[in-house]
Amino acid sequence: QVQLVESGGGLVQAGGSLRLSCAASGRTFSNYAMGWFRQAPRKEREFVAAISWSSGVTYYAGAVKGRFTISRDSAKNTVYLQMNSLKPEDTAVYYCAVRNLGVSTTVWAYDYWGQGTQVTVSS
């Protein structure tokens, strides 16, 4: 089992920044990827960003590319999502997830999920 705990969400004005953290514990894999997803009210969960833990290669959804940055700290088993130039449409519950294979942008491909953290961007 893998446990994921997100933190760092909150309320911010449009144009502001937030940094989300996701600390992983428990079982580890030799080749895995971690991703951030989000789910707004009455919408499906969608891909935001992902990172290959071994190579550090990153992937982003088009809506956040250039504004969000995913990174990892291997010593802390933690992945971060730096969110800049936030917009009201970024408002959602943000989830981190891990899968025991390479990076994927698909929700169902991930094996373990955190509980989510709320991000609210006011206009």
mmCIF file of C-alpha atoms in Angstrom:
data_model
loop_
_atom_site.group_PDB
_atom_site.id
_atom_site.type_symbol
_atom_site.label_atom_id
_atom_site.label_comp_id
_atom_site.label_asym_id
_atom_site.label_seq_id
_atom_site.Cartn_x
_atom_site.Cartn_y
_atom_site.Cartn_z
ATOM 1 C CA GLN A 1 0.000 0.000 0.000
ATOM 2 C CA VAL A 2 0.983 3.585 -0.661
ATOM 3 C CA GLN A 3 -0.266 6.535 1.342
ATOM 4 C CA LEU A 4 -0.432 9.987 -0.221
ATOM 5 C CA VAL A 5 -1.119 13.135 1.758
ATOM 6 C CA GLU A 6 -1.701 16.433 -0.048
ATOM 7 C CA SER A 7 -1.385 19.866 1.481
ATOM 8 C CA GLY A 8 -1.103 23.487 0.446
ATOM 9 C CA GLY A 9 -4.535 24.237 -0.937
ATOM 10 C CA GLY A 10 -6.475 27.350 -0.045
ATOM 11 C CA LEU A 11 -8.155 30.503 -1.260
ATOM 12 C CA VAL A 12 -6.231 32.870 -3.510
ATOM 13 C CA GLN A 13 -7.088 35.781 -5.760
ATOM 14 C CA ALA A 14 -6.794 35.498 -9.516
ATOM 15 C CA GLY A 15 -3.194 36.037 -10.578
ATOM 16 C CA GLY A 16 -1.870 34.645 -7.318
ATOM 17 C CA SER A 17 0.179 31.541 -6.568
ATOM 18 C CA LEU A 18 -0.051 28.408 -4.478
ATOM 19 C CA ARG A 19 2.220 25.429 -3.989
ATOM 20 C CA LEU A 20 0.729 22.026 -3.376
ATOM 21 C CA SER A 21 2.674 19.214 -1.759
ATOM 22 C CA CYS A 22 2.081 15.488 -1.802
ATOM 23 C CA ALA A 23 4.032 13.287 0.589
ATOM 24 C CA ALA A 24 4.229 9.584 -0.225
ATOM 25 C CA SER A 25 4.852 6.760 2.230
ATOM 26 C CA GLY A 26 4.557 3.003 2.330
ATOM 27 C CA ARG A 27 5.412 0.712 -0.527
ATOM 28 C CA THR A 28 7.824 2.049 -3.125
ATOM 29 C CA PHE A 29 8.340 1.003 -6.719
ATOM 30 C CA SER A 30 11.404 0.845 -8.863
ATOM 31 C CA ASN A 31 9.877 2.760 -11.739
ATOM 32 C CA TYR A 32 6.900 4.911 -11.014
ATOM 33 C CA ALA A 33 5.235 8.153 -11.863
ATOM 34 C CA MET A 34 3.301 10.674 -9.863
ATOM 35 C CA GLY A 35 0.612 12.917 -11.169
ATOM 36 C CA TRP A 36 -1.668 15.744 -10.192
ATOM 37 C CA PHE A 37 -5.300 15.733 -11.210
ATOM 38 C CA ARG A 38 -8.183 18.051 -10.414
ATOM 39 C CA GLN A 39 -11.930 17.852 -10.226
ATOM 40 C CA ALA A 40 -14.224 20.851 -10.358
ATOM 41 C CA PRO A 41 -17.874 20.658 -9.250
ATOM 42 C CA ARG A 42 -20.038 18.734 -11.741
ATOM 43 C CA LYS A 43 -17.026 17.938 -13.894
ATOM 44 C CA GLU A 44 -14.933 14.841 -14.429
ATOM 45 C CA ARG A 45 -11.530 14.467 -12.879
ATOM 46 C CA GLU A 46 -8.872 15.702 -15.291
ATOM 47 C CA PHE A 47 -5.133 15.458 -15.726
ATOM 48 C CA VAL A 48 -3.012 18.424 -14.680
ATOM 49 C CA ALA A 49 0.631 17.340 -14.583
ATOM 50 C CA ALA A 50 2.816 14.290 -14.068
ATOM 51 C CA ILE A 51 6.444 13.441 -13.467
ATOM 52 C CA SER A 52 8.551 10.348 -13.952
ATOM 53 C CA TRP A 53 10.237 9.698 -10.633
ATOM 54 C CA SER A 54 13.374 8.158 -12.147
ATOM 55 C CA SER A 55 14.005 10.524 -15.054
ATOM 56 C CA GLY A 56 12.264 13.685 -13.889
ATOM 57 C CA VAL A 57 10.551 14.095 -17.249
ATOM 58 C CA THR A 58 7.384 16.145 -16.861
ATOM 59 C CA TYR A 59 4.068 16.380 -18.675
ATOM 60 C CA TYR A 60 1.391 19.061 -18.507
ATOM 61 C CA ALA A 61 -2.149 19.618 -19.600
ATOM 62 C CA GLY A 62 -2.471 22.380 -22.141
ATOM 63 C CA ALA A 63 -4.593 24.503 -19.809
ATOM 64 C CA VAL A 64 -1.821 24.781 -17.227
ATOM 65 C CA LYS A 65 1.345 24.617 -19.328
ATOM 66 C CA GLY A 66 3.528 27.623 -18.679
ATOM 67 C CA ARG A 67 1.758 28.425 -15.396
ATOM 68 C CA PHE A 68 2.164 25.253 -13.332
ATOM 69 C CA THR A 69 5.358 23.383 -12.531
ATOM 70 C CA ILE A 70 5.585 19.859 -11.144
ATOM 71 C CA SER A 71 8.723 18.810 -9.300
ATOM 72 C CA ARG A 72 9.924 16.152 -6.883
ATOM 73 C CA ASP A 73 12.159 15.807 -3.872
ATOM 74 C CA SER A 74 13.402 12.240 -3.799
ATOM 75 C CA ALA A 75 14.850 12.534 -0.303
ATOM 76 C CA LYS A 76 11.447 13.524 1.062
ATOM 77 C CA ASN A 77 9.367 11.306 -1.239
ATOM 78 C CA THR A 78 7.376 14.410 -2.021
ATOM 79 C CA VAL A 79 5.998 15.853 -5.239
ATOM 80 C CA TYR A 80 5.076 19.506 -5.610
ATOM 81 C CA LEU A 81 2.830 21.508 -7.872
ATOM 82 C CA GLN A 82 3.754 25.164 -8.108
ATOM 83 C CA MET A 83 0.771 27.051 -9.473
ATOM 84 C CA ASN A 84 1.274 30.602 -10.740
ATOM 85 C CA SER A 85 -1.012 33.057 -12.518
ATOM 86 C CA LEU A 86 -4.014 31.260 -11.122
ATOM 87 C CA LYS A 87 -7.383 31.733 -12.776
ATOM 88 C CA PRO A 88 -10.912 31.203 -11.447
ATOM 89 C CA GLU A 89 -11.225 28.202 -13.756
ATOM 90 C CA ASP A 90 -8.404 26.521 -11.820
ATOM 91 C CA THR A 91 -10.781 26.182 -8.874
ATOM 92 C CA ALA A 92 -11.086 22.486 -8.035
ATOM 93 C CA VAL A 93 -10.119 19.753 -5.629
ATOM 94 C CA TYR A 94 -6.582 18.740 -6.514
ATOM 95 C CA TYR A 95 -5.467 15.141 -6.092
ATOM 96 C CA CYS A 96 -2.079 13.526 -6.331
ATOM 97 C CA ALA A 97 -1.726 9.967 -7.521
ATOM 98 C CA VAL A 98 0.966 7.363 -8.133
ATOM 99 C CA ARG A 99 1.282 4.507 -10.567
ATOM 100 C CA ASN A 100 3.777 1.673 -10.768
ATOM 101 C CA LEU A 101 4.765 2.308 -14.358
ATOM 102 C CA GLY A 102 5.713 5.218 -16.556
ATOM 103 C CA VAL A 103 3.857 8.467 -16.804
ATOM 104 C CA SER A 104 0.248 8.481 -17.914
ATOM 105 C CA THR A 105 -2.267 11.284 -18.347
ATOM 106 C CA THR A 106 -5.208 8.956 -17.765
ATOM 107 C CA VAL A 107 -7.094 8.900 -14.481
ATOM 108 C CA TRP A 108 -7.733 5.154 -14.441
ATOM 109 C CA ALA A 109 -4.049 4.353 -14.965
ATOM 110 C CA TYR A 110 -3.104 5.440 -11.449
ATOM 111 C CA ASP A 111 -3.134 3.010 -8.565
ATOM 112 C CA TYR A 112 -3.174 5.127 -5.421
ATOM 113 C CA TRP A 113 -4.750 8.491 -4.666
ATOM 114 C CA GLY A 114 -4.572 11.109 -1.979
ATOM 115 C CA GLN A 115 -7.594 12.591 -0.266
ATOM 116 C CA GLY A 116 -7.464 15.838 -2.228
ATOM 117 C CA THR A 117 -6.941 19.474 -1.318
ATOM 118 C CA GLN A 118 -9.261 22.337 -2.240
ATOM 119 C CA VAL A 119 -7.980 25.200 -4.359
ATOM 120 C CA THR A 120 -10.287 28.170 -4.774
ATOM 121 C CA VAL A 121 -9.382 31.110 -7.014
ATOM 122 C CA SER A 122 -11.511 34.213 -6.633
ATOM 123 C CA SER A 123 -11.984 36.723 -9.436
#
